[in-house]
Amino acid sequence: HYFIQSNLSFRPWIGKGLLVRAFVTRSMAKQVFLIRHGQGEHNVLFAQNRISEALALKDPEINDAGKRQAAELGKQLEESLKRDSINLELIVSSPMRRALMTTDIVFGSPAPCSTIVSPLSSEFGDGGCDYGTSRTEISAEFPHHDFSLLNKEKWWTEDETSEQLEERVSKFKEFLISRPETNIAVVSHGRFLTKFLGVDEFCVFWNCDCRQVGLQSSGDIVSDSSHNISIRVEAPW
Protein backbone atom coordinates (compact mmCIF):
# COMPACT_ATOMS: atom_id res chain seq x y z
CA HIS A 1 0.00 0.00 0.00
CA TYR A 2 2.81 2.42 -0.68
CA PHE A 3 4.86 3.50 -3.64
CA ILE A 4 8.34 4.98 -3.85
CA GLN A 5 9.99 6.87 -6.66
CA SER A 6 13.58 7.96 -6.18
CA ASN A 7 15.52 11.09 -7.06
CA LEU A 8 18.67 9.82 -8.75
CA SER A 9 21.76 11.93 -8.00
CA PHE A 10 22.96 11.65 -11.63
CA ARG A 11 21.31 10.64 -14.86
CA PRO A 12 23.07 10.49 -18.26
CA TRP A 13 20.80 12.91 -20.11
CA ILE A 14 21.15 12.99 -23.89
CA GLY A 15 21.86 16.44 -25.35
CA LYS A 16 23.80 19.35 -23.88
CA GLY A 17 20.83 21.67 -23.56
CA LEU A 18 18.79 19.19 -21.55
CA LEU A 19 21.80 18.33 -19.39
CA VAL A 20 22.51 21.95 -18.51
CA ARG A 21 18.85 22.80 -17.89
CA ALA A 22 18.33 19.78 -15.64
CA PHE A 23 21.54 20.38 -13.72
CA VAL A 24 20.98 24.09 -13.16
CA THR A 25 17.32 23.69 -12.16
CA ARG A 26 18.05 20.95 -9.63
CA SER A 27 21.32 22.35 -8.24
CA MET A 28 19.97 25.86 -7.59
CA ALA A 29 16.77 24.71 -5.90
CA LYS A 30 16.25 23.77 -2.29
CA GLN A 31 15.22 20.14 -2.06
CA VAL A 32 12.16 20.12 0.18
CA PHE A 33 10.52 16.94 1.46
CA LEU A 34 6.89 17.75 2.20
CA ILE A 35 5.30 15.46 4.79
CA ARG A 36 1.74 15.48 6.03
CA HIS A 37 1.18 14.38 9.63
CA GLY A 38 -0.15 10.94 10.56
CA GLN A 39 -3.84 10.25 11.01
CA GLY A 40 -5.54 11.92 13.96
CA GLU A 41 -8.93 11.23 15.47
CA HIS A 42 -10.23 14.43 13.85
CA ASN A 43 -9.40 12.92 10.43
CA VAL A 44 -11.53 9.88 11.29
CA LEU A 45 -14.42 12.09 12.39
CA PHE A 46 -14.21 14.19 9.22
CA ALA A 47 -14.28 11.01 7.12
CA GLN A 48 -17.45 9.97 8.98
CA ASN A 49 -18.97 13.40 8.26
CA ARG A 50 -19.01 14.20 11.98
CA ILE A 51 -17.78 17.70 11.26
CA SER A 52 -18.77 19.47 14.47
CA GLU A 53 -17.15 16.75 16.60
CA ALA A 54 -13.93 16.95 14.56
CA LEU A 55 -13.75 20.73 14.82
CA ALA A 56 -14.32 20.53 18.58
CA LEU A 57 -11.08 18.58 19.14
CA LYS A 58 -8.41 21.06 20.24
CA ASP A 59 -4.95 20.42 18.75
CA PRO A 60 -5.45 16.63 18.60
CA GLU A 61 -2.76 13.97 18.73
CA ILE A 62 -2.22 11.32 16.08
CA ASN A 63 -3.98 8.03 16.81
CA ASP A 64 -2.59 4.48 16.69
CA ALA A 65 -3.08 4.29 12.93
CA GLY A 66 -1.23 7.58 12.57
CA LYS A 67 1.66 6.25 14.64
CA ARG A 68 1.89 3.18 12.40
CA GLN A 69 1.83 5.40 9.32
CA ALA A 70 4.62 7.59 10.71
CA ALA A 71 6.77 4.58 11.60
CA GLU A 72 6.34 3.12 8.11
CA LEU A 73 7.14 6.46 6.50
CA GLY A 74 10.26 6.79 8.64
CA LYS A 75 11.49 3.40 7.47
CA GLN A 76 10.77 4.00 3.79
CA LEU A 77 12.09 7.56 3.77
CA GLU A 78 15.34 6.57 5.46
CA GLU A 79 15.89 3.85 2.85
CA SER A 80 15.13 6.24 -0.02
CA LEU A 81 17.41 8.99 1.28
CA LYS A 82 20.28 6.54 1.75
CA ARG A 83 19.78 5.10 -1.71
CA ASP A 84 19.89 8.54 -3.28
CA SER A 85 22.77 9.76 -1.07
CA ILE A 86 20.72 12.62 0.35
CA ASN A 87 21.59 13.97 3.80
CA LEU A 88 18.82 15.93 5.48
CA GLU A 89 20.18 19.12 6.99
CA LEU A 90 17.08 20.57 8.63
CA ILE A 91 13.59 19.53 9.74
CA VAL A 92 10.89 22.19 10.02
CA SER A 93 7.75 21.17 11.88
CA SER A 94 4.41 22.80 12.43
CA PRO A 95 3.85 23.56 16.15
CA MET A 96 0.66 21.53 16.16
CA ARG A 97 0.75 18.41 18.30
CA ARG A 98 0.02 15.96 15.49
CA ALA A 99 2.87 17.33 13.39
CA LEU A 100 5.37 17.25 16.26
CA MET A 101 4.40 13.68 17.14
CA THR A 102 4.81 12.68 13.49
CA THR A 103 8.21 14.37 13.36
CA ASP A 104 9.44 12.41 16.37
CA ILE A 105 8.27 9.07 15.00
CA VAL A 106 9.44 9.59 11.41
CA PHE A 107 12.89 10.94 12.26
CA GLY A 108 13.44 9.60 15.76
CA SER A 109 14.18 11.47 18.95
CA PRO A 110 16.72 12.93 18.79
CA ALA A 111 16.42 13.56 15.06
CA PRO A 112 19.49 13.24 12.81
CA CYS A 113 19.56 17.02 12.31
CA SER A 114 18.16 20.17 13.90
CA THR A 115 14.39 20.63 14.14
CA ILE A 116 12.92 24.12 14.02
CA VAL A 117 9.26 24.65 14.88
CA SER A 118 7.65 27.29 12.67
CA PRO A 119 4.15 28.71 13.15
CA LEU A 120 4.13 29.61 9.45
CA SER A 121 3.66 25.92 8.58
CA SER A 122 0.59 25.29 10.74
CA GLU A 123 -2.75 24.25 9.27
CA PHE A 124 -5.38 26.58 7.82
CA GLY A 125 -7.06 27.87 10.96
CA ASP A 126 -10.80 27.42 10.59
CA GLY A 127 -11.73 25.23 13.56
CA GLY A 128 -10.64 24.00 16.97
CA CYS A 129 -8.72 21.01 15.60
CA ASP A 130 -6.60 23.50 13.64
CA TYR A 131 -5.98 25.81 16.60
CA GLY A 132 -2.80 25.23 18.52
CA THR A 133 -1.57 24.92 22.10
CA SER A 134 0.20 27.71 23.98
CA ARG A 135 3.92 28.10 23.44
CA THR A 136 4.67 27.28 27.09
CA GLU A 137 2.65 24.06 27.07
CA ILE A 138 3.64 22.67 23.68
CA SER A 139 7.35 23.43 24.12
CA ALA A 140 7.26 21.61 27.47
CA GLU A 141 5.78 18.54 25.73
CA PHE A 142 8.52 18.58 23.07
CA PRO A 143 11.55 20.12 24.82
CA HIS A 144 14.04 18.64 22.34
CA HIS A 145 12.88 20.97 19.53
CA ASP A 146 13.64 24.64 18.89
CA PHE A 147 10.56 26.80 19.56
CA SER A 148 12.34 30.14 19.26
CA LEU A 149 10.24 31.15 16.23
CA LEU A 150 7.09 31.10 18.37
CA ASN A 151 7.30 34.63 19.72
CA LYS A 152 3.98 34.68 21.55
CA GLU A 153 1.88 32.33 23.62
CA LYS A 154 -1.08 32.26 21.24
CA TRP A 155 0.79 31.84 17.97
CA TRP A 156 -2.05 30.54 15.73
CA THR A 157 -4.71 32.46 13.79
CA GLU A 158 -8.39 31.72 14.30
CA ASP A 159 -10.94 32.12 11.51
CA GLU A 160 -8.11 32.52 9.00
CA THR A 161 -9.01 33.67 5.49
CA SER A 162 -7.75 32.12 2.26
CA GLU A 163 -5.81 35.30 1.59
CA GLN A 164 -4.08 35.03 4.97
CA LEU A 165 -3.17 31.42 4.23
CA GLU A 166 -1.65 32.38 0.87
CA GLU A 167 0.37 35.12 2.55
CA ARG A 168 1.60 32.69 5.19
CA VAL A 169 2.65 30.16 2.54
CA SER A 170 4.61 32.88 0.74
CA LYS A 171 6.36 33.88 3.96
CA PHE A 172 7.19 30.24 4.67
CA LYS A 173 8.77 29.84 1.23
CA GLU A 174 10.83 32.96 1.88
CA PHE A 175 11.91 31.48 5.20
CA LEU A 176 13.05 28.23 3.57
CA ILE A 177 14.87 30.10 0.79
CA SER A 178 16.70 32.22 3.39
CA ARG A 179 18.04 29.14 5.19
CA PRO A 180 21.62 27.98 4.47
CA GLU A 181 20.54 24.33 4.28
CA THR A 182 19.70 22.68 0.94
CA ASN A 183 17.91 19.46 1.94
CA ILE A 184 14.98 20.31 4.21
CA ALA A 185 12.09 18.20 5.49
CA VAL A 186 8.81 19.95 6.32
CA VAL A 187 6.22 18.23 8.52
CA SER A 188 2.95 20.05 8.14
CA HIS A 189 -0.70 19.68 7.11
CA GLY A 190 -2.75 18.74 4.08
CA ARG A 191 -4.30 22.07 3.18
CA PHE A 192 -1.15 24.04 3.90
CA LEU A 193 1.02 21.71 1.82
CA THR A 194 -1.49 21.70 -1.04
CA LYS A 195 -1.34 25.49 -1.11
CA PHE A 196 2.47 25.29 -0.92
CA LEU A 197 2.42 23.29 -4.17
CA GLY A 198 0.11 25.85 -5.77
CA VAL A 199 -2.55 23.23 -6.44
CA ASP A 200 -6.11 24.53 -6.64
CA GLU A 201 -7.69 21.68 -4.69
CA PHE A 202 -8.82 21.16 -1.10
CA CYS A 203 -6.10 18.64 -0.18
CA VAL A 204 -3.89 16.38 -2.30
CA PHE A 205 -1.91 14.84 0.57
CA TRP A 206 -2.95 11.67 2.39
CA ASN A 207 -1.79 11.13 5.96
CA CYS A 208 1.99 10.61 6.04
CA ASP A 209 2.44 11.24 2.34
CA CYS A 210 5.93 12.50 1.48
CA ARG A 211 6.75 14.40 -1.70
CA GLN A 212 10.11 15.81 -2.72
CA VAL A 213 10.03 19.08 -4.66
CA GLY A 214 12.52 21.73 -5.65
CA LEU A 215 11.99 25.25 -4.31
CA GLN A 216 13.70 27.89 -6.44
CA SER A 217 14.86 31.27 -5.17
CA SER A 218 11.89 32.80 -7.02
CA GLY A 219 9.52 30.74 -4.87
CA ASP A 220 8.53 28.54 -7.83
CA ILE A 221 8.12 24.81 -7.29
CA VAL A 222 10.08 22.38 -9.47
CA SER A 223 8.77 18.83 -9.43
CA ASP A 224 9.95 15.80 -11.39
CA SER A 225 7.59 12.94 -10.58
CA SER A 226 9.79 10.41 -12.37
CA HIS A 227 12.88 11.07 -10.25
CA ASN A 228 11.86 12.73 -6.98
CA ILE A 229 11.12 10.73 -3.86
CA SER A 230 7.38 10.21 -3.47
CA ILE A 231 6.06 7.93 -0.75
CA ARG A 232 2.52 6.89 0.12
CA VAL A 233 2.40 4.53 3.07
CA GLU A 234 -1.25 3.58 3.14
CA ALA A 235 -4.20 3.11 0.83
CA PRO A 236 -7.30 5.30 1.37
CA TRP A 237 -9.31 4.31 4.41
PDB file of C-alpha atoms in Angstrom:
ATOM      1  CA  HIS A   1       0.000   0.000   0.000  1.00  0.00           C
ATOM      2  CA  TYR A   2       2.813   2.425  -0.679  1.00  0.00           C
ATOM      3  CA  PHE A   3       4.860   3.498  -3.644  1.00  0.00           C
ATOM      4  CA  ILE A   4       8.338   4.983  -3.849  1.00  0.00           C
ATOM      5  CA  GLN A   5       9.986   6.874  -6.657  1.00  0.00           C
ATOM      6  CA  SER A   6      13.580   7.962  -6.176  1.00  0.00           C
ATOM      7  CA  ASN A   7      15.515  11.091  -7.056  1.00  0.00           C
ATOM      8  CA  LEU A   8      18.671   9.824  -8.749  1.00  0.00           C
ATOM      9  CA  SER A   9      21.755  11.926  -7.998  1.00  0.00           C
ATOM     10  CA  PHE A  10      22.961  11.655 -11.634  1.00  0.00           C
ATOM     11  CA  ARG A  11      21.308  10.637 -14.856  1.00  0.00           C
ATOM     12  CA  PRO A  12      23.070  10.493 -18.259  1.00  0.00           C
ATOM     13  CA  TRP A  13      20.797  12.910 -20.107  1.00  0.00           C
ATOM     14  CA  ILE A  14      21.145  12.988 -23.893  1.00  0.00           C
ATOM     15  CA  GLY A  15      21.864  16.436 -25.346  1.00  0.00           C
ATOM     16  CA  LYS A  16      23.796  19.347 -23.883  1.00  0.00           C
ATOM     17  CA  GLY A  17      20.831  21.672 -23.564  1.00  0.00           C
ATOM     18  CA  LEU A  18      18.793  19.187 -21.551  1.00  0.00           C
ATOM     19  CA  LEU A  19      21.801  18.329 -19.393  1.00  0.00           C
ATOM     20  CA  VAL A  20      22.508  21.949 -18.506  1.00  0.00           C
ATOM     21  CA  ARG A  21      18.845  22.801 -17.888  1.00  0.00           C
ATOM     22  CA  ALA A  22      18.325  19.777 -15.642  1.00  0.00           C
ATOM     23  CA  PHE A  23      21.541  20.379 -13.720  1.00  0.00           C
ATOM     24  CA  VAL A  24      20.982  24.090 -13.157  1.00  0.00           C
ATOM     25  CA  THR A  25      17.323  23.685 -12.156  1.00  0.00           C
ATOM     26  CA  ARG A  26      18.052  20.949  -9.630  1.00  0.00           C
ATOM     27  CA  SER A  27      21.321  22.352  -8.242  1.00  0.00           C
ATOM     28  CA  MET A  28      19.973  25.858  -7.591  1.00  0.00           C
ATOM     29  CA  ALA A  29      16.768  24.706  -5.903  1.00  0.00           C
ATOM     30  CA  LYS A  30      16.253  23.773  -2.286  1.00  0.00           C
ATOM     31  CA  GLN A  31      15.217  20.137  -2.064  1.00  0.00           C
ATOM     32  CA  VAL A  32      12.164  20.120   0.184  1.00  0.00           C
ATOM     33  CA  PHE A  33      10.519  16.941   1.463  1.00  0.00           C
ATOM     34  CA  LEU A  34       6.885  17.749   2.196  1.00  0.00           C
ATOM     35  CA  ILE A  35       5.297  15.456   4.790  1.00  0.00           C
ATOM     36  CA  ARG A  36       1.736  15.479   6.028  1.00  0.00           C
ATOM     37  CA  HIS A  37       1.182  14.384   9.627  1.00  0.00           C
ATOM     38  CA  GLY A  38      -0.153  10.940  10.564  1.00  0.00           C
ATOM     39  CA  GLN A  39      -3.841  10.246  11.015  1.00  0.00           C
ATOM     40  CA  GLY A  40      -5.540  11.920  13.956  1.00  0.00           C
ATOM     41  CA  GLU A  41      -8.933  11.234  15.471  1.00  0.00           C
ATOM     42  CA  HIS A  42     -10.232  14.427  13.852  1.00  0.00           C
ATOM     43  CA  ASN A  43      -9.401  12.915  10.433  1.00  0.00           C
ATOM     44  CA  VAL A  44     -11.535   9.879  11.289  1.00  0.00           C
ATOM     45  CA  LEU A  45     -14.419  12.086  12.388  1.00  0.00           C
ATOM     46  CA  PHE A  46     -14.212  14.190   9.222  1.00  0.00           C
ATOM     47  CA  ALA A  47     -14.284  11.006   7.123  1.00  0.00           C
ATOM     48  CA  GLN A  48     -17.451   9.969   8.976  1.00  0.00           C
ATOM     49  CA  ASN A  49     -18.966  13.396   8.262  1.00  0.00           C
ATOM     50  CA  ARG A  50     -19.012  14.197  11.980  1.00  0.00           C
ATOM     51  CA  ILE A  51     -17.779  17.700  11.260  1.00  0.00           C
ATOM     52  CA  SER A  52     -18.768  19.469  14.470  1.00  0.00           C
ATOM     53  CA  GLU A  53     -17.147  16.755  16.600  1.00  0.00           C
ATOM     54  CA  ALA A  54     -13.935  16.955  14.556  1.00  0.00           C
ATOM     55  CA  LEU A  55     -13.750  20.727  14.821  1.00  0.00           C
ATOM     56  CA  ALA A  56     -14.317  20.529  18.579  1.00  0.00           C
ATOM     57  CA  LEU A  57     -11.077  18.579  19.141  1.00  0.00           C
ATOM     58  CA  LYS A  58      -8.409  21.056  20.243  1.00  0.00           C
ATOM     59  CA  ASP A  59      -4.955  20.419  18.751  1.00  0.00           C
ATOM     60  CA  PRO A  60      -5.448  16.629  18.603  1.00  0.00           C
ATOM     61  CA  GLU A  61      -2.757  13.967  18.733  1.00  0.00           C
ATOM     62  CA  ILE A  62      -2.219  11.317  16.080  1.00  0.00           C
ATOM     63  CA  ASN A  63      -3.979   8.034  16.813  1.00  0.00           C
ATOM     64  CA  ASP A  64      -2.592   4.477  16.694  1.00  0.00           C
ATOM     65  CA  ALA A  65      -3.078   4.292  12.932  1.00  0.00           C
ATOM     66  CA  GLY A  66      -1.229   7.580  12.568  1.00  0.00           C
ATOM     67  CA  LYS A  67       1.660   6.253  14.641  1.00  0.00           C
ATOM     68  CA  ARG A  68       1.893   3.183  12.399  1.00  0.00           C
ATOM     69  CA  GLN A  69       1.835   5.402   9.316  1.00  0.00           C
ATOM     70  CA  ALA A  70       4.623   7.586  10.709  1.00  0.00           C
ATOM     71  CA  ALA A  71       6.767   4.575  11.603  1.00  0.00           C
ATOM     72  CA  GLU A  72       6.338   3.123   8.106  1.00  0.00           C
ATOM     73  CA  LEU A  73       7.143   6.464   6.503  1.00  0.00           C
ATOM     74  CA  GLY A  74      10.255   6.786   8.643  1.00  0.00           C
ATOM     75  CA  LYS A  75      11.493   3.403   7.469  1.00  0.00           C
ATOM     76  CA  GLN A  76      10.773   3.997   3.786  1.00  0.00           C
ATOM     77  CA  LEU A  77      12.092   7.565   3.769  1.00  0.00           C
ATOM     78  CA  GLU A  78      15.343   6.566   5.458  1.00  0.00           C
ATOM     79  CA  GLU A  79      15.895   3.851   2.852  1.00  0.00           C
ATOM     80  CA  SER A  80      15.125   6.240  -0.016  1.00  0.00           C
ATOM     81  CA  LEU A  81      17.410   8.988   1.284  1.00  0.00           C
ATOM     82  CA  LYS A  82      20.276   6.541   1.754  1.00  0.00           C
ATOM     83  CA  ARG A  83      19.777   5.101  -1.712  1.00  0.00           C
ATOM     84  CA  ASP A  84      19.887   8.543  -3.282  1.00  0.00           C
ATOM     85  CA  SER A  85      22.773   9.764  -1.072  1.00  0.00           C
ATOM     86  CA  ILE A  86      20.718  12.619   0.353  1.00  0.00           C
ATOM     87  CA  ASN A  87      21.589  13.967   3.798  1.00  0.00           C
ATOM     88  CA  LEU A  88      18.824  15.927   5.477  1.00  0.00           C
ATOM     89  CA  GLU A  89      20.178  19.117   6.990  1.00  0.00           C
ATOM     90  CA  LEU A  90      17.084  20.572   8.631  1.00  0.00           C
ATOM     91  CA  ILE A  91      13.593  19.535   9.736  1.00  0.00           C
ATOM     92  CA  VAL A  92      10.889  22.188  10.023  1.00  0.00           C
ATOM     93  CA  SER A  93       7.751  21.167  11.883  1.00  0.00           C
ATOM     94  CA  SER A  94       4.410  22.795  12.434  1.00  0.00           C
ATOM     95  CA  PRO A  95       3.854  23.560  16.151  1.00  0.00           C
ATOM     96  CA  MET A  96       0.656  21.525  16.156  1.00  0.00           C
ATOM     97  CA  ARG A  97       0.745  18.412  18.302  1.00  0.00           C
ATOM     98  CA  ARG A  98       0.023  15.955  15.486  1.00  0.00           C
ATOM     99  CA  ALA A  99       2.874  17.331  13.387  1.00  0.00           C
ATOM    100  CA  LEU A 100       5.366  17.246  16.258  1.00  0.00           C
ATOM    101  CA  MET A 101       4.395  13.679  17.139  1.00  0.00           C
ATOM    102  CA  THR A 102       4.811  12.679  13.493  1.00  0.00           C
ATOM    103  CA  THR A 103       8.211  14.367  13.360  1.00  0.00           C
ATOM    104  CA  ASP A 104       9.445  12.413  16.368  1.00  0.00           C
ATOM    105  CA  ILE A 105       8.268   9.074  14.998  1.00  0.00           C
ATOM    106  CA  VAL A 106       9.440   9.589  11.408  1.00  0.00           C
ATOM    107  CA  PHE A 107      12.885  10.938  12.259  1.00  0.00           C
ATOM    108  CA  GLY A 108      13.440   9.597  15.760  1.00  0.00           C
ATOM    109  CA  SER A 109      14.178  11.466  18.952  1.00  0.00           C
ATOM    110  CA  PRO A 110      16.715  12.933  18.791  1.00  0.00           C
ATOM    111  CA  ALA A 111      16.425  13.555  15.061  1.00  0.00           C
ATOM    112  CA  PRO A 112      19.493  13.244  12.805  1.00  0.00           C
ATOM    113  CA  CYS A 113      19.564  17.023  12.314  1.00  0.00           C
ATOM    114  CA  SER A 114      18.162  20.168  13.904  1.00  0.00           C
ATOM    115  CA  THR A 115      14.393  20.630  14.141  1.00  0.00           C
ATOM    116  CA  ILE A 116      12.919  24.120  14.020  1.00  0.00           C
ATOM    117  CA  VAL A 117       9.260  24.653  14.880  1.00  0.00           C
ATOM    118  CA  SER A 118       7.652  27.287  12.665  1.00  0.00           C
ATOM    119  CA  PRO A 119       4.150  28.714  13.150  1.00  0.00           C
ATOM    120  CA  LEU A 120       4.127  29.613   9.453  1.00  0.00           C
ATOM    121  CA  SER A 121       3.662  25.924   8.577  1.00  0.00           C
ATOM    122  CA  SER A 122       0.590  25.287  10.741  1.00  0.00           C
ATOM    123  CA  GLU A 123      -2.753  24.250   9.267  1.00  0.00           C
ATOM    124  CA  PHE A 124      -5.382  26.575   7.819  1.00  0.00           C
ATOM    125  CA  GLY A 125      -7.062  27.870  10.961  1.00  0.00           C
ATOM    126  CA  ASP A 126     -10.802  27.422  10.591  1.00  0.00           C
ATOM    127  CA  GLY A 127     -11.725  25.233  13.557  1.00  0.00           C
ATOM    128  CA  GLY A 128     -10.637  24.004  16.969  1.00  0.00           C
ATOM    129  CA  CYS A 129      -8.720  21.008  15.601  1.00  0.00           C
ATOM    130  CA  ASP A 130      -6.599  23.498  13.642  1.00  0.00           C
ATOM    131  CA  TYR A 131      -5.982  25.809  16.600  1.00  0.00           C
ATOM    132  CA  GLY A 132      -2.796  25.227  18.523  1.00  0.00           C
ATOM    133  CA  THR A 133      -1.571  24.924  22.095  1.00  0.00           C
ATOM    134  CA  SER A 134       0.198  27.711  23.978  1.00  0.00           C
ATOM    135  CA  ARG A 135       3.923  28.100  23.442  1.00  0.00           C
ATOM    136  CA  THR A 136       4.673  27.277  27.089  1.00  0.00           C
ATOM    137  CA  GLU A 137       2.653  24.065  27.074  1.00  0.00           C
ATOM    138  CA  ILE A 138       3.639  22.673  23.675  1.00  0.00           C
ATOM    139  CA  SER A 139       7.347  23.428  24.119  1.00  0.00           C
ATOM    140  CA  ALA A 140       7.255  21.606  27.466  1.00  0.00           C
ATOM    141  CA  GLU A 141       5.783  18.543  25.728  1.00  0.00           C
ATOM    142  CA  PHE A 142       8.521  18.577  23.075  1.00  0.00           C
ATOM    143  CA  PRO A 143      11.550  20.117  24.816  1.00  0.00           C
ATOM    144  CA  HIS A 144      14.043  18.643  22.338  1.00  0.00           C
ATOM    145  CA  HIS A 145      12.881  20.972  19.530  1.00  0.00           C
ATOM    146  CA  ASP A 146      13.635  24.640  18.888  1.00  0.00           C
ATOM    147  CA  PHE A 147      10.563  26.796  19.558  1.00  0.00           C
ATOM    148  CA  SER A 148      12.338  30.140  19.260  1.00  0.00           C
ATOM    149  CA  LEU A 149      10.237  31.151  16.226  1.00  0.00           C
ATOM    150  CA  LEU A 150       7.092  31.097  18.374  1.00  0.00           C
ATOM    151  CA  ASN A 151       7.302  34.634  19.718  1.00  0.00           C
ATOM    152  CA  LYS A 152       3.982  34.679  21.547  1.00  0.00           C
ATOM    153  CA  GLU A 153       1.877  32.328  23.623  1.00  0.00           C
ATOM    154  CA  LYS A 154      -1.082  32.264  21.242  1.00  0.00           C
ATOM    155  CA  TRP A 155       0.791  31.843  17.966  1.00  0.00           C
ATOM    156  CA  TRP A 156      -2.049  30.540  15.731  1.00  0.00           C
ATOM    157  CA  THR A 157      -4.712  32.458  13.785  1.00  0.00           C
ATOM    158  CA  GLU A 158      -8.386  31.724  14.303  1.00  0.00           C
ATOM    159  CA  ASP A 159     -10.936  32.122  11.506  1.00  0.00           C
ATOM    160  CA  GLU A 160      -8.114  32.524   8.996  1.00  0.00           C
ATOM    161  CA  THR A 161      -9.009  33.669   5.487  1.00  0.00           C
ATOM    162  CA  SER A 162      -7.748  32.115   2.256  1.00  0.00           C
ATOM    163  CA  GLU A 163      -5.806  35.303   1.586  1.00  0.00           C
ATOM    164  CA  GLN A 164      -4.084  35.034   4.965  1.00  0.00           C
ATOM    165  CA  LEU A 165      -3.166  31.417   4.230  1.00  0.00           C
ATOM    166  CA  GLU A 166      -1.650  32.378   0.871  1.00  0.00           C
ATOM    167  CA  GLU A 167       0.370  35.123   2.548  1.00  0.00           C
ATOM    168  CA  ARG A 168       1.604  32.686   5.187  1.00  0.00           C
ATOM    169  CA  VAL A 169       2.654  30.158   2.543  1.00  0.00           C
ATOM    170  CA  SER A 170       4.615  32.882   0.737  1.00  0.00           C
ATOM    171  CA  LYS A 171       6.357  33.877   3.956  1.00  0.00           C
ATOM    172  CA  PHE A 172       7.186  30.245   4.674  1.00  0.00           C
ATOM    173  CA  LYS A 173       8.767  29.835   1.234  1.00  0.00           C
ATOM    174  CA  GLU A 174      10.829  32.962   1.883  1.00  0.00           C
ATOM    175  CA  PHE A 175      11.915  31.476   5.202  1.00  0.00           C
ATOM    176  CA  LEU A 176      13.053  28.228   3.566  1.00  0.00           C
ATOM    177  CA  ILE A 177      14.867  30.100   0.793  1.00  0.00           C
ATOM    178  CA  SER A 178      16.701  32.217   3.395  1.00  0.00           C
ATOM    179  CA  ARG A 179      18.045  29.144   5.186  1.00  0.00           C
ATOM    180  CA  PRO A 180      21.619  27.984   4.473  1.00  0.00           C
ATOM    181  CA  GLU A 181      20.541  24.327   4.282  1.00  0.00           C
ATOM    182  CA  THR A 182      19.699  22.684   0.944  1.00  0.00           C
ATOM    183  CA  ASN A 183      17.906  19.461   1.938  1.00  0.00           C
ATOM    184  CA  ILE A 184      14.978  20.308   4.206  1.00  0.00           C
ATOM    185  CA  ALA A 185      12.086  18.196   5.492  1.00  0.00           C
ATOM    186  CA  VAL A 186       8.808  19.949   6.316  1.00  0.00           C
ATOM    187  CA  VAL A 187       6.222  18.225   8.516  1.00  0.00           C
ATOM    188  CA  SER A 188       2.946  20.046   8.137  1.00  0.00           C
ATOM    189  CA  HIS A 189      -0.702  19.684   7.115  1.00  0.00           C
ATOM    190  CA  GLY A 190      -2.750  18.739   4.081  1.00  0.00           C
ATOM    191  CA  ARG A 191      -4.297  22.065   3.176  1.00  0.00           C
ATOM    192  CA  PHE A 192      -1.147  24.045   3.902  1.00  0.00           C
ATOM    193  CA  LEU A 193       1.024  21.709   1.824  1.00  0.00           C
ATOM    194  CA  THR A 194      -1.491  21.704  -1.044  1.00  0.00           C
ATOM    195  CA  LYS A 195      -1.338  25.492  -1.106  1.00  0.00           C
ATOM    196  CA  PHE A 196       2.468  25.293  -0.919  1.00  0.00           C
ATOM    197  CA  LEU A 197       2.418  23.293  -4.169  1.00  0.00           C
ATOM    198  CA  GLY A 198       0.110  25.854  -5.766  1.00  0.00           C
ATOM    199  CA  VAL A 199      -2.549  23.228  -6.443  1.00  0.00           C
ATOM    200  CA  ASP A 200      -6.107  24.533  -6.645  1.00  0.00           C
ATOM    201  CA  GLU A 201      -7.691  21.683  -4.695  1.00  0.00           C
ATOM    202  CA  PHE A 202      -8.816  21.161  -1.104  1.00  0.00           C
ATOM    203  CA  CYS A 203      -6.097  18.637  -0.184  1.00  0.00           C
ATOM    204  CA  VAL A 204      -3.887  16.377  -2.305  1.00  0.00           C
ATOM    205  CA  PHE A 205      -1.913  14.842   0.575  1.00  0.00           C
ATOM    206  CA  TRP A 206      -2.946  11.675   2.391  1.00  0.00           C
ATOM    207  CA  ASN A 207      -1.786  11.132   5.959  1.00  0.00           C
ATOM    208  CA  CYS A 208       1.991  10.609   6.044  1.00  0.00           C
ATOM    209  CA  ASP A 209       2.439  11.240   2.343  1.00  0.00           C
ATOM    210  CA  CYS A 210       5.929  12.498   1.478  1.00  0.00           C
ATOM    211  CA  ARG A 211       6.748  14.405  -1.705  1.00  0.00           C
ATOM    212  CA  GLN A 212      10.110  15.809  -2.718  1.00  0.00           C
ATOM    213  CA  VAL A 213      10.033  19.084  -4.656  1.00  0.00           C
ATOM    214  CA  GLY A 214      12.525  21.727  -5.648  1.00  0.00           C
ATOM    215  CA  LEU A 215      11.994  25.246  -4.307  1.00  0.00           C
ATOM    216  CA  GLN A 216      13.701  27.888  -6.437  1.00  0.00           C
ATOM    217  CA  SER A 217      14.863  31.268  -5.170  1.00  0.00           C
ATOM    218  CA  SER A 218      11.890  32.798  -7.018  1.00  0.00           C
ATOM    219  CA  GLY A 219       9.516  30.738  -4.875  1.00  0.00           C
ATOM    220  CA  ASP A 220       8.528  28.539  -7.832  1.00  0.00           C
ATOM    221  CA  ILE A 221       8.117  24.808  -7.290  1.00  0.00           C
ATOM    222  CA  VAL A 222      10.081  22.382  -9.469  1.00  0.00           C
ATOM    223  CA  SER A 223       8.773  18.829  -9.427  1.00  0.00           C
ATOM    224  CA  ASP A 224       9.948  15.800 -11.385  1.00  0.00           C
ATOM    225  CA  SER A 225       7.592  12.945 -10.576  1.00  0.00           C
ATOM    226  CA  SER A 226       9.786  10.408 -12.373  1.00  0.00           C
ATOM    227  CA  HIS A 227      12.878  11.074 -10.252  1.00  0.00           C
ATOM    228  CA  ASN A 228      11.859  12.726  -6.982  1.00  0.00           C
ATOM    229  CA  ILE A 229      11.123  10.729  -3.864  1.00  0.00           C
ATOM    230  CA  SER A 230       7.378  10.209  -3.470  1.00  0.00           C
ATOM    231  CA  ILE A 231       6.062   7.935  -0.748  1.00  0.00           C
ATOM    232  CA  ARG A 232       2.523   6.889   0.117  1.00  0.00           C
ATOM    233  CA  VAL A 233       2.399   4.530   3.071  1.00  0.00           C
ATOM    234  CA  GLU A 234      -1.254   3.585   3.144  1.00  0.00           C
ATOM    235  CA  ALA A 235      -4.197   3.114   0.833  1.00  0.00           C
ATOM    236  CA  PRO A 236      -7.297   5.302   1.365  1.00  0.00           C
ATOM    237  CA  TRP A 237      -9.309   4.311   4.413  1.00  0.00           C
TER     238      TRP A 237
END
